[in-house]
Coordinates of C-alpha atoms in Angstrom, one line a residue:
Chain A
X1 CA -62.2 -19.7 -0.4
X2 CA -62.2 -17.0 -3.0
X3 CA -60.9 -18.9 -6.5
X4 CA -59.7 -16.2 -9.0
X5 CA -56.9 -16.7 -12.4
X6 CA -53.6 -16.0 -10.9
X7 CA -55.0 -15.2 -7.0
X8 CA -52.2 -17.6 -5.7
X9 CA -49.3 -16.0 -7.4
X10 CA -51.0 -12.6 -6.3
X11 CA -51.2 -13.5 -2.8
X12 CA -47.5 -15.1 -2.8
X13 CA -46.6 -11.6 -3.9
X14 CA -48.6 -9.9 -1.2
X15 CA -47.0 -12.7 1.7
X16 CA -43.9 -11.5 0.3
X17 CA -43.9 -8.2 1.0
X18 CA -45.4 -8.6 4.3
X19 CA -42.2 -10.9 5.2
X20 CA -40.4 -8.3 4.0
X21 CA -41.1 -5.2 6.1
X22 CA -40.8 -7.9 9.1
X23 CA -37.0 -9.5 8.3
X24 CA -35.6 -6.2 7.5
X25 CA -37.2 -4.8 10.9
X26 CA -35.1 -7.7 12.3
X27 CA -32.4 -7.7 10.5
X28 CA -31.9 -4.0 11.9
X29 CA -32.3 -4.9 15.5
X30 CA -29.6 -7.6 15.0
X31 CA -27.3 -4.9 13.2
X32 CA -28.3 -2.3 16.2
X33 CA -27.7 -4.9 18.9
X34 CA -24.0 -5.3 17.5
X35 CA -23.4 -1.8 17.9
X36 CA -25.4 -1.1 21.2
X37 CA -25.6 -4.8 22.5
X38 CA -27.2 -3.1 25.9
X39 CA -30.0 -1.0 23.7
X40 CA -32.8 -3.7 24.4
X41 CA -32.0 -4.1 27.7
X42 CA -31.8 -7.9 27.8
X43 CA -35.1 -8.7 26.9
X44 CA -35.7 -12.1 26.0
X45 CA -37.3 -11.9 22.9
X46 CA -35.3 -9.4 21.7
X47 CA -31.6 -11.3 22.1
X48 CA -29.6 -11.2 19.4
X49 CA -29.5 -15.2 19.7
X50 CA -33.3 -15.2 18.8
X51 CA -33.6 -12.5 16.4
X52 CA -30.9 -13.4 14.3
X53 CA -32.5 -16.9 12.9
X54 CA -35.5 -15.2 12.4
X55 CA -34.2 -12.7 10.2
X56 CA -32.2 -15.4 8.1
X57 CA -35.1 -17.6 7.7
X58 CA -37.9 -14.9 7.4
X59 CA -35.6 -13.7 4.4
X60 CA -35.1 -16.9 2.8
X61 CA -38.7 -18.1 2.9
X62 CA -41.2 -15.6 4.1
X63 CA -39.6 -12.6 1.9
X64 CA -37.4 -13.9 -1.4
X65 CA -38.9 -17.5 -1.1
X66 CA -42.6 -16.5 -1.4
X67 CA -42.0 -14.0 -4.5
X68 CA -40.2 -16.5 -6.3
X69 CA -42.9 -19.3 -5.4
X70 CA -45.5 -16.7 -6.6
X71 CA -43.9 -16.1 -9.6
X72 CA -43.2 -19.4 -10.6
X73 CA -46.6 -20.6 -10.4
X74 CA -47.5 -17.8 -12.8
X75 CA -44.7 -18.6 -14.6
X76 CA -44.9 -22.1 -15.5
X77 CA -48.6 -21.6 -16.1
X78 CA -47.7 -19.3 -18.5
X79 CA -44.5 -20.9 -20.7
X80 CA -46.8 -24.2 -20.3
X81 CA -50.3 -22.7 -22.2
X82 CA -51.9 -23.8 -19.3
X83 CA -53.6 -22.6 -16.5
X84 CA -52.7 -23.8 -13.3
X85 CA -53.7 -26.9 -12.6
X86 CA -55.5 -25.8 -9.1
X87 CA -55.8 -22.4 -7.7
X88 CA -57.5 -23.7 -5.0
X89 CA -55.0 -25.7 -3.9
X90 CA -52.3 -23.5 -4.5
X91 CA -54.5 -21.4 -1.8
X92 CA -53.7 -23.7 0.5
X93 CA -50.7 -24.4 -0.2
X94 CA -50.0 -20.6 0.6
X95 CA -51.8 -20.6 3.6
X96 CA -50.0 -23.7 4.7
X97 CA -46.8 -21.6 3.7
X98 CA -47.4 -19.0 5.4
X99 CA -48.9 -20.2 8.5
X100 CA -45.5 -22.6 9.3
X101 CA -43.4 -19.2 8.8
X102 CA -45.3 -17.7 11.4
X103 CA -45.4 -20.7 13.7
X104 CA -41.4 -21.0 12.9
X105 CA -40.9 -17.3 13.7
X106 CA -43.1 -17.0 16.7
X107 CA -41.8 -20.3 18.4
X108 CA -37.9 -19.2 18.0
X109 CA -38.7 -15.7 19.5
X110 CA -40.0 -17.6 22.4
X111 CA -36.7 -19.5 22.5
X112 CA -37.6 -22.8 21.0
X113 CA -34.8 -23.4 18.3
X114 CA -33.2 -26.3 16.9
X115 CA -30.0 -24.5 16.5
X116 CA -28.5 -25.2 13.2
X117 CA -28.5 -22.5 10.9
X118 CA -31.2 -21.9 8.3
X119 CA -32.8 -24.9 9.9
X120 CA -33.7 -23.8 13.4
X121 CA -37.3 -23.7 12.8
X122 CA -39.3 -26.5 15.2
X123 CA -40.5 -29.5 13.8
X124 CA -44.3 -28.7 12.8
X125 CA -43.1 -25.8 11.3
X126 CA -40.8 -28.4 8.9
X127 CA -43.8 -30.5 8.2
X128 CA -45.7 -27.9 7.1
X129 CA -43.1 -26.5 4.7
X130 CA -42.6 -29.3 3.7
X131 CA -45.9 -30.1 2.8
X132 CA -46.6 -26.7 1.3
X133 CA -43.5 -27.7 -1.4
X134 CA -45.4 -31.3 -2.1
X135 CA -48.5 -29.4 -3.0
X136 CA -46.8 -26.6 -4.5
X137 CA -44.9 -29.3 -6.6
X138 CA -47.9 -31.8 -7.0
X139 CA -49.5 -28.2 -8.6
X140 CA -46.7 -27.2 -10.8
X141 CA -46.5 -30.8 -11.7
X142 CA -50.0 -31.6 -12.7
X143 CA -49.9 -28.4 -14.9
X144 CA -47.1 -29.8 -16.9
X145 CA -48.6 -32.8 -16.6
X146 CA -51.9 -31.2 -18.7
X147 CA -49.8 -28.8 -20.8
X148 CA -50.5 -27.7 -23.9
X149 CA -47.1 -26.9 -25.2
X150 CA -45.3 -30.3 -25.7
X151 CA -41.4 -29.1 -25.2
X152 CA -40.7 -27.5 -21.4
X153 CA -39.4 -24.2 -21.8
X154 CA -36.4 -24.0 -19.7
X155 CA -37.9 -22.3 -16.9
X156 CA -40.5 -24.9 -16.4
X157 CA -37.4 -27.3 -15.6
X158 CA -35.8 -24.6 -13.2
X159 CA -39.3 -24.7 -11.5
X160 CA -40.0 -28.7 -11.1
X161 CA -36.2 -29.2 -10.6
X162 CA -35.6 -26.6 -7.7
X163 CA -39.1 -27.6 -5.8
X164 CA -37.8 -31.3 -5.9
X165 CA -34.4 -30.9 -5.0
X166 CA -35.7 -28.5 -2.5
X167 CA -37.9 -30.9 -1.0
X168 CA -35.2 -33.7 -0.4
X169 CA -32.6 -31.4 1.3
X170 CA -35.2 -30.0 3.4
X171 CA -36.6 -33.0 4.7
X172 CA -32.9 -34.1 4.8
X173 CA -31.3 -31.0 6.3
X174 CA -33.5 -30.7 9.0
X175 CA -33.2 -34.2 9.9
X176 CA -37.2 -34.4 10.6
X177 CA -37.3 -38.3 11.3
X178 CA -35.6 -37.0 14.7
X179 CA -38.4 -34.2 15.7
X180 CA -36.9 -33.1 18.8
X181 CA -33.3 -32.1 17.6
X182 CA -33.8 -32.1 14.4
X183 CA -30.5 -33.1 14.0
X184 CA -28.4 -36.3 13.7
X185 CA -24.7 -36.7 15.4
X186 CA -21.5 -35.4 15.4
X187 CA -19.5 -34.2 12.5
X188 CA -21.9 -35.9 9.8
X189 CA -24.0 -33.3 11.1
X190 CA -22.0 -30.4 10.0
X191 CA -22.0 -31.8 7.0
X192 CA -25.6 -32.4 6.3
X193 CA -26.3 -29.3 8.0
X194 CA -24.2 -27.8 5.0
X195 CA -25.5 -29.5 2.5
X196 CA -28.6 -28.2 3.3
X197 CA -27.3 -24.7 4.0
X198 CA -25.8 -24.1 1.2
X199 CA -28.7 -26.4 -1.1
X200 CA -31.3 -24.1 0.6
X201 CA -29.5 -21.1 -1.4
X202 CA -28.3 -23.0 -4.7
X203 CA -31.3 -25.3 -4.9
X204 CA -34.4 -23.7 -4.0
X205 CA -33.8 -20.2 -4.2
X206 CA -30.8 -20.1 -7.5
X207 CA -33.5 -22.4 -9.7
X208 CA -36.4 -20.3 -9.1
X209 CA -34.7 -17.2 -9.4
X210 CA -32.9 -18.3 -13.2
X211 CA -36.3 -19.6 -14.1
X212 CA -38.1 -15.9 -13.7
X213 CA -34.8 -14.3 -15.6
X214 CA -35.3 -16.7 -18.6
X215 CA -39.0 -15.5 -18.7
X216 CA -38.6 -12.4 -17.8
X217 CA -35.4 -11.4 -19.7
X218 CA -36.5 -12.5 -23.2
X219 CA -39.8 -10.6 -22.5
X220 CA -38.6 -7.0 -21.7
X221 CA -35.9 -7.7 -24.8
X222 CA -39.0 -8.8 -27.3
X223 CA -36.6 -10.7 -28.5
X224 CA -36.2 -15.0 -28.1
X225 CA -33.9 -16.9 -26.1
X226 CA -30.4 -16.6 -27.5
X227 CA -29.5 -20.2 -26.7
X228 CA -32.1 -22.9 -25.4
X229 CA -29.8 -25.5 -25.8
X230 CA -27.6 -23.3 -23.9
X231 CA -29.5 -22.8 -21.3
X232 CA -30.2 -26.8 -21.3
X233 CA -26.6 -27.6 -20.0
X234 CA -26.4 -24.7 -17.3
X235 CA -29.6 -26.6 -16.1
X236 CA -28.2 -30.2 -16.1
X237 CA -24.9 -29.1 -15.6
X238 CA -26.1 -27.5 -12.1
X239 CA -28.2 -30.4 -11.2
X240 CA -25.3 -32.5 -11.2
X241 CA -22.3 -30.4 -9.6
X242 CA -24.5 -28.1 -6.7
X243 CA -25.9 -30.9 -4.7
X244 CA -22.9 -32.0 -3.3
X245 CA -20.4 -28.8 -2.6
X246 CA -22.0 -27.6 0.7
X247 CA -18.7 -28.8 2.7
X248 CA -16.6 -25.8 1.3
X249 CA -18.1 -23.8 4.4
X250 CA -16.3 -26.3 6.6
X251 CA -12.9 -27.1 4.7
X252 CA -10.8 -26.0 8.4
X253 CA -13.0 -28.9 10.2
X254 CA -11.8 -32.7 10.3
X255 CA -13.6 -34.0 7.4
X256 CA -12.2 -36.3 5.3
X257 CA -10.0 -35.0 2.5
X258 CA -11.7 -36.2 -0.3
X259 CA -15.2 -34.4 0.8
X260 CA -13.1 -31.7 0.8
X261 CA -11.6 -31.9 -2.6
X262 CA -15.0 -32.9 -4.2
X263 CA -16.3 -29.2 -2.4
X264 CA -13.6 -27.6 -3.9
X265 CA -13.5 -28.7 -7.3
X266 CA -17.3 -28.8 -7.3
X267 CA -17.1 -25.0 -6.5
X268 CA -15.2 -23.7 -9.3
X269 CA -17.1 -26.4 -11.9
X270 CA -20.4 -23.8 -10.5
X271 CA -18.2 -21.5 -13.1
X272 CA -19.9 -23.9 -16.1
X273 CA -23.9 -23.2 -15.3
X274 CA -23.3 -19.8 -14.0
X275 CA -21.9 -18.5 -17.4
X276 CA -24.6 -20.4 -19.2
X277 CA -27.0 -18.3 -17.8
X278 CA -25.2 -14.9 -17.7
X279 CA -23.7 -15.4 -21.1
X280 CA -27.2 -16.6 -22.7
X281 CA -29.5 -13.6 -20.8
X282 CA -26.8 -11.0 -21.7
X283 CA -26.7 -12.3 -25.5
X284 CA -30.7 -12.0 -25.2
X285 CA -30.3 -8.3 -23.8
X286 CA -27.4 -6.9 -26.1
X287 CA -28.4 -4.0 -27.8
X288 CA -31.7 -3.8 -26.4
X289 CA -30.7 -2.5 -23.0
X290 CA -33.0 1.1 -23.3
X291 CA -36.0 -1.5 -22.8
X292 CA -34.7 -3.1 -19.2
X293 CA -33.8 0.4 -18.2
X294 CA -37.4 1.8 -18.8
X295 CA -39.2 -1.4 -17.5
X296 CA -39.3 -1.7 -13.5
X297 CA -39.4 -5.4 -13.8
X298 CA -36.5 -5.7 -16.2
X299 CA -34.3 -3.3 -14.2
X300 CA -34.3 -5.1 -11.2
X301 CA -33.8 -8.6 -12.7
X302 CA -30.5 -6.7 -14.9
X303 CA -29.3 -5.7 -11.1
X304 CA -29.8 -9.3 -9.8
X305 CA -27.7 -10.7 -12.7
X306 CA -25.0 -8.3 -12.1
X307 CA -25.4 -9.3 -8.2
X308 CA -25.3 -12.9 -9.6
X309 CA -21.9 -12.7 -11.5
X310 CA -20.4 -11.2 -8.4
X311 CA -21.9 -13.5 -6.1
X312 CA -20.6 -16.5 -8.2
X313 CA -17.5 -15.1 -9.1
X314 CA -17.2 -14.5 -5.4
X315 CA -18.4 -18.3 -4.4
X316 CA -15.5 -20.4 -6.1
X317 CA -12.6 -17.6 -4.9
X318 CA -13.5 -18.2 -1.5
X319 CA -13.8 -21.8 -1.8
X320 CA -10.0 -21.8 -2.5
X321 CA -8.2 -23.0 1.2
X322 CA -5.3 -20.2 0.8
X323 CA -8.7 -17.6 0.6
X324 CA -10.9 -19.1 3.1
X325 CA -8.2 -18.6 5.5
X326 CA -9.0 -15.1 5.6
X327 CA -12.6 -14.9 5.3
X328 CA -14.0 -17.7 6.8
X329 CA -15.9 -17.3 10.4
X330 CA -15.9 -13.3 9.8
X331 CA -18.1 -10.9 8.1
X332 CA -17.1 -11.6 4.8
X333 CA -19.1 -14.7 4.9
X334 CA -22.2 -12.6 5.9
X335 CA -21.4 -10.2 2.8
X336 CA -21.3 -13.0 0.6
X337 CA -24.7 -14.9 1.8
X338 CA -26.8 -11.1 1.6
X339 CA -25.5 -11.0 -1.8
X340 CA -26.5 -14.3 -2.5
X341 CA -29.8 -14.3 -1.1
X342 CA -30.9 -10.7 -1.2
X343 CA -28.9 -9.1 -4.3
X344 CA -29.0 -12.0 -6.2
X345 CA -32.4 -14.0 -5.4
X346 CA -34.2 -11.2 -3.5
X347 CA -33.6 -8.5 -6.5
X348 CA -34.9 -10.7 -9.4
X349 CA -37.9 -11.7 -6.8
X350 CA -39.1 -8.2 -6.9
X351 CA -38.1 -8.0 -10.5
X352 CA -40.2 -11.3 -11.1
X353 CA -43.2 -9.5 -9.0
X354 CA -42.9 -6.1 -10.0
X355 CA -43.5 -7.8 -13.9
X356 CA -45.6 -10.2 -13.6
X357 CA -48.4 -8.3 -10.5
X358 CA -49.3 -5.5 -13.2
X359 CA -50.4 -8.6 -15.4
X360 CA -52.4 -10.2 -12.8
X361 CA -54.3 -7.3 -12.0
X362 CA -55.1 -6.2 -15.4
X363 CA -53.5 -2.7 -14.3
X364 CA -50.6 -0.5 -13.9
X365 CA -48.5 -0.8 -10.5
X366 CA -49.8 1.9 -8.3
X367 CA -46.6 3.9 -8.7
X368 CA -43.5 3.0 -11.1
X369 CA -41.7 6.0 -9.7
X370 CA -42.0 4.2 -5.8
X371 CA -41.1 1.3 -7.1
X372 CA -37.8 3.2 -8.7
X373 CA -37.2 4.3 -5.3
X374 CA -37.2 1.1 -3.8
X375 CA -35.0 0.2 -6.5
X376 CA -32.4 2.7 -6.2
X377 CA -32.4 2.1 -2.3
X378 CA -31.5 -1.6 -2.2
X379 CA -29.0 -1.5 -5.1
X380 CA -26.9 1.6 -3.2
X381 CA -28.1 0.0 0.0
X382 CA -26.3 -3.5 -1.5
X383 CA -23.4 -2.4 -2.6
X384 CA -22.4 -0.2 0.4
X385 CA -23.4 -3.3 2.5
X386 CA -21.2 -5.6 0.2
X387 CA -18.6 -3.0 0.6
X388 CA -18.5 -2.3 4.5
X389 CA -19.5 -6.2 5.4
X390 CA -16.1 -7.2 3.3
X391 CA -14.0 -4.6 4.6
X392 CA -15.0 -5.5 8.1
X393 CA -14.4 -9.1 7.5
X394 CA -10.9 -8.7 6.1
X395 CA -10.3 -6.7 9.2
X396 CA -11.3 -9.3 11.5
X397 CA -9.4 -12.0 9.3
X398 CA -6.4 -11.0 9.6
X399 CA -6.3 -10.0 13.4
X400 CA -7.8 -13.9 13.6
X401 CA -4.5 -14.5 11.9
X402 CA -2.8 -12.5 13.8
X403 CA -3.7 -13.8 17.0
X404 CA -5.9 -11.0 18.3
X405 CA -8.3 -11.8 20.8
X406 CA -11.9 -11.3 20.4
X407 CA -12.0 -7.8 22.7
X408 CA -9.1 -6.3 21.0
X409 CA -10.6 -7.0 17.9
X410 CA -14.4 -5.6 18.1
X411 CA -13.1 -2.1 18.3
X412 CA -11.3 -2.1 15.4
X413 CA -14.9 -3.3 13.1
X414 CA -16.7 -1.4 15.5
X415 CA -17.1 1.7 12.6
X416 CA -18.1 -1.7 10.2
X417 CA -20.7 -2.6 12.4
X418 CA -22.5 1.6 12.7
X419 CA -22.1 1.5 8.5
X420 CA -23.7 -1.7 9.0
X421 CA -27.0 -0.4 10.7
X422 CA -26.8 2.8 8.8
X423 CA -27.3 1.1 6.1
X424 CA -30.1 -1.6 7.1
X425 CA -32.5 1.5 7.3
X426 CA -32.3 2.0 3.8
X427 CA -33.7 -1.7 3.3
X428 CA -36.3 -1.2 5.9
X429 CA -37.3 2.4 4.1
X430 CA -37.4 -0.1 0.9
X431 CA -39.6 -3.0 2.4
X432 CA -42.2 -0.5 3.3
X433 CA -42.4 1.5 0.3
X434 CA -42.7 -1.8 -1.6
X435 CA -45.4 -3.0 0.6
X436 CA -47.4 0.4 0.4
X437 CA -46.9 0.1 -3.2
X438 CA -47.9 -3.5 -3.6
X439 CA -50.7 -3.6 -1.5
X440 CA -52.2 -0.2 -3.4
X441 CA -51.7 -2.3 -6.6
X442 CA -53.5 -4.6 -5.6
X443 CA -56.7 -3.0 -3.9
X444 CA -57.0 0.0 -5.7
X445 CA -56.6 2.2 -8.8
X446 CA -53.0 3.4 -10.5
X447 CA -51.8 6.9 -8.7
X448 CA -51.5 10.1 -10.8
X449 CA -48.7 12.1 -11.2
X450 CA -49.8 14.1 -8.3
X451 CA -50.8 11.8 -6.1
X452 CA -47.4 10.1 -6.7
X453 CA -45.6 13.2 -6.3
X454 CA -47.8 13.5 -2.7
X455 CA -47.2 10.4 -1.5
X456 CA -43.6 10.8 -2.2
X457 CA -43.7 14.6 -0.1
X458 CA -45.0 12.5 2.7
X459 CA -42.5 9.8 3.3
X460 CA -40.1 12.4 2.8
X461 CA -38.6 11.8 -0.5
X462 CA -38.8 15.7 -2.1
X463 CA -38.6 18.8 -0.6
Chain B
X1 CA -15.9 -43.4 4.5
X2 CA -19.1 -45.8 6.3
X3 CA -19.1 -42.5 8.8
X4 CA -19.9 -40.2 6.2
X5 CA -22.4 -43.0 4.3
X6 CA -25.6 -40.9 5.0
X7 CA -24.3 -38.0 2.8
X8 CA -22.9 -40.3 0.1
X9 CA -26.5 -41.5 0.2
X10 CA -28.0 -38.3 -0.6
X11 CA -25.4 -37.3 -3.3
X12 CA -26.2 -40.3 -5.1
X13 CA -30.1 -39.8 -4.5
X14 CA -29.7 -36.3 -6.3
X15 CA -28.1 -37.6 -8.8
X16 CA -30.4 -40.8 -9.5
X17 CA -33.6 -38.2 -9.9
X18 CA -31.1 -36.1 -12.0
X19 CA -30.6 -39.2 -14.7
X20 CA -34.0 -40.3 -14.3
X21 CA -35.7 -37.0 -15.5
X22 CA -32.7 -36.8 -17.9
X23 CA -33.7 -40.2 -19.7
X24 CA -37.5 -38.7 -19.4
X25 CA -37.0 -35.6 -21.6
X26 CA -34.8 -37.5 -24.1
X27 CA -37.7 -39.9 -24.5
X28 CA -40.2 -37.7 -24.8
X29 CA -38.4 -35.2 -27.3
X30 CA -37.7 -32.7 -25.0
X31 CA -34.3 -31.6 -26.6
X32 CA -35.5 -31.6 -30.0
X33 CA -37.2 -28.5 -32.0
X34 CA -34.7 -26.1 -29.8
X35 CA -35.2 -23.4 -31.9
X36 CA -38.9 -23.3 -31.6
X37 CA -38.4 -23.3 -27.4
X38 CA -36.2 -20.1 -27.6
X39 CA -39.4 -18.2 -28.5
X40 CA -41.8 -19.9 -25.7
X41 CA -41.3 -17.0 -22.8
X42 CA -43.1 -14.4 -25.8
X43 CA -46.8 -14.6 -25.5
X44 CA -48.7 -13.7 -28.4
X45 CA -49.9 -10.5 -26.1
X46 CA -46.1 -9.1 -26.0
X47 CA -45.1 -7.8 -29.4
X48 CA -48.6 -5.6 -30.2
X49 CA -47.8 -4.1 -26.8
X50 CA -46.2 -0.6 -26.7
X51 CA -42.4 -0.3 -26.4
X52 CA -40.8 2.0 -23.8
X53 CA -37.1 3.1 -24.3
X54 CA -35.7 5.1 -21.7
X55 CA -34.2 8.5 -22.1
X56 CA -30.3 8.2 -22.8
X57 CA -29.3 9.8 -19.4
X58 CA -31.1 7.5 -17.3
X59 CA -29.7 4.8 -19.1
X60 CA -26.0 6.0 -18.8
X61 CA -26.9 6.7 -14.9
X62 CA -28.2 3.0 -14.4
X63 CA -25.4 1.6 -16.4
X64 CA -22.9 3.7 -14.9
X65 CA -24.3 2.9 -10.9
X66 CA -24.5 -0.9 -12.1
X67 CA -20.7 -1.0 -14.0
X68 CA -19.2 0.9 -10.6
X69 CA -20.7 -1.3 -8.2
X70 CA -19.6 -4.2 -10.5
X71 CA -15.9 -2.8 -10.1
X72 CA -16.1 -2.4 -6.6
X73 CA -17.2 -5.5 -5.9
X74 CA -14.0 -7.3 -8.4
X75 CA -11.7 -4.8 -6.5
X76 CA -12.5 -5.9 -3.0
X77 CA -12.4 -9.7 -3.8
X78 CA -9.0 -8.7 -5.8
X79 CA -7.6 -7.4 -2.6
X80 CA -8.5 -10.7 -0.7
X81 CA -7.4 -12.9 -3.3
X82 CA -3.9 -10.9 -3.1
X83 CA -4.2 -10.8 1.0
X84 CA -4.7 -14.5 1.1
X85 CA -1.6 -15.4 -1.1
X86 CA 0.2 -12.8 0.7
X87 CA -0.7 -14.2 4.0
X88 CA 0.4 -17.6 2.9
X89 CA 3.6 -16.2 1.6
X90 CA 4.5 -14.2 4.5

């Protein structure tokens, strides 16, 4: 095994790309099956029923988990003034990674699911996620351990924090002491299915995804940390309110009240770490705004924290009863999730590797002007998604209130659902320009201007 | 509430490992010399490196795309706030 300074984070970065082009590929089959269900033609490991968790789950982990991982590693190696403890085992770590992905992913095309959402993958594909997090951790952790810098910069306690928490409510969610279901009974079920839905968002993916915005942010700035004591109490204030507000996505089920009352109120406390953050990286960027516009990095992590005020301004409104009565079990709820997983964590993922790759490998990117593209093409791509998937789902919830039946109902989003798909090409254009580009920085030399301007003729983006 | 122990369980094992590492970094003097830690994500690399402004039209293009998107997306979660009440009203 080939043991190089910063090979693991640039092979996270390279995994992630790959997972990319893939769960966008699905992600428009599922959008095109909802407007053509017949298109595939039934067959079986095409069904919307297979695809779907597959696209969730290679976006969460194969896509936006790996870049974050990747960048993390980097990262706490960095703020630390240490090297990673072990690039060799963070090799196998990433292999482990993304070996389990690929078992998860094969094995639910071929129908073998555990059916809950997020969590569908079979059990050896849990245990080896979950072992890739205990190395992954043990890694991170023996770096700190050896660190050279006595005071953790707030990102480094984003880092340990998230791949803890992480671990628990995986090993939790997924119920992995029962390997065949994967699952426990009834309606405590639901809930611990939520909390690790919603955990696998606000735990693993929010943590990781603050920690590369307070490295990155201050860096494109050149200017320190507004607040570390700031950021402190977002940190601890988090820790303590997000692990337990997962049962706001099922507040119209029979759960007891108080569960209820603790998701709600835990919901709109989010309110306290989320402004932390925004409040702390916007007083780092004021005034020095020209910098994140001309750096490729620092322009996607800007448009994840815009995505990330929505998102959370978003998350405590619909958490309020006399809301959720009109978005849950619609499309609104699938507007809000790709904004929370792909605007927010999936934008400052490519921001994180778009940064921090260049630094690996000594070089320029192979082309900041593709990268641009790919830029302008998910954020136009996100908000006409955000825009048509909400629309759609306020459609459908009120007909729900209404009383409509399902078949007089799917006409009326049908339009919602073509947008929809329209739309998903311009994320799949996006994955593979980003894995052209990636994989060009990585292998070989930084374009021209001309060769830029050719490679741009020939996926059709001049005249 | 025994029917529901499991989650309780897992709440209160969050927030165990929370206090624990809480009670770490105040022992260990993790949330002293703050002001010194705001300057830890600048290598000593960043500041002889060149700075790059952007021109002042592509900064008014990618504030203006980023302040629309951020008023589309208040307007639309306006409308269901008012829809919900609405609804409840009605």
């Amino acid at each position: 095994m080939k043991v190089e300074e910063n090979g693991t984070a640039k092979l996270f970065f390279l995994s992630s790309a790959f997972w990319f082009v893939l769960g966008t590929l699905e992600g428009i089959a599922d959008a095109t099956d909802m407007v053509v269900p017949d298109l595939f033609g039934g067959i079986s490991w095409l069904v919307f029923s297979r695809i779907r968790p597959m696209h969730t789950t290679t976006m969460i982990f194969g896509f936006v988990g790996s870049a974050l991982l990747g960048a993390s590693i980097y990262i706490i190696a960095a703020v630390l003034r240490t090297p990673l403890w072990s690039e060799r085992l963070g090799k196998v770590s990433l292999w482990i990674w993304n070996i389990s992905i690929a078992v998860g992913l094969i094995a639910l095309d071929l129908g073998y699911s555990q059916g809950r959402e997020y969590a569908e993958w079979i059990w050896p594909a849990d245990i080896g996620i979950l072992l890739a997090f205990a190395l992954i951790f043990y890694n991170c952790f023996q770096t700190a351990v050896k660190r050279n810098e006595k005071i953790m910069y707030v990102s480094s306690w984003y880092i340990l924090a998230g791949l803890v928490f992480t671990w628990i409510i995986y090993f939790f969610g997924n119920a992995v002491w029962n390997p065949e279901k994967g699952a426990i009974y009834g309606l405590p079920d639901g809930i611990l299915a939520w909390f690790y839905g919603h955990g696998i968002v606000g735990l693993f993916l929010t943590p990781l995804a603050v920690a590369v915005a307070y490295y990155i942010v201050p860096r494109v700035a050149r200017s320190p940390l507004y607040s570390h004591k700031l950021s402190l109490v977002g940190f601890w204030s988090i820790l303590i309110i997000y692990t337990h507000i997962g049962s706001h996505h099922i507040l119209q089920t029979p759960i007891p009240t108080y569960l209820k009352v603790i998701a709600i109120s835990g919901s709109i406390a989010m309110i306290i770490p989320v402004m932390t953050v925004l409040v702390n990286l916007w007083l780092t960027m004021r005034g020095r705004l020209g910098l994140f516009h001309q750096d490729i990095g620092g322009k996607f992590v800007m448009a994840g924290l815009v995505w990330y005020i929505i998102t959370c301004i978003q998350g405590p409104i619909q958490a309020l009863p006399v809301v959720q009565r009109m978005t849950h079990l619609n499309n609104w709820v699938i507007a809000h999730s790709h904004l929370g997983v792909f605007g927010f964590s999936g934008t400052i993922a490519l921001g994180g590797l778009y940064y921090i790759l260049p630094r690996i490998t000594g070089r320029p990117l192979y082309s900041t002007r593709l990268a641009d593209v790919q830029y302008w093409l998910l954020l136009l791509g996100m908000a006409g998604f955000f825009g048509v998937l909400t629309a759609g789902g306020l459609v459908q919830g009120n007909s729900w209130l209404n009383g409509e039946t399902v078949y007089r109902t799917l006409p009326m989003i049908h339009v919602y659902f073509v947008l929809r798909a329209s739309i998903g090409v311009l994320f799949v254009g996006a994955a593979f320009i980003g894995l052209y580009n990636i994989i060009r920085s990585i292998v070989g030399e930084p374009a021209t201007e001309s060769q830029e301007f050719e490679t741009e003729q020939a996926i059709g983006l001049t005249q | 509430m025994i029917y529901y122990a499991g989650w309780l369980y897992l709440v209160g094992i969050s927030l165990i490992v929370s206090i624990l590492a809480f009670i770490w970094g105040a022992r260990t003097g993790q949330f002293s010399d703050q002001d010194r830690a705001r300057f830890f994500a600048l290598g000593p690399d960043l500041l002889s490196q060149p700075v790059k402004i952007a021109s002042r039209r592509k900064q008014r293009l990618h504030n203006g795309a980023l302040l629309g998107i951020i008023m589309l997306c208040l307007s639309i979660l306006a409308t269901a706030l008012v829809l919900g009440i609405l609804r409840r009203a009605g």
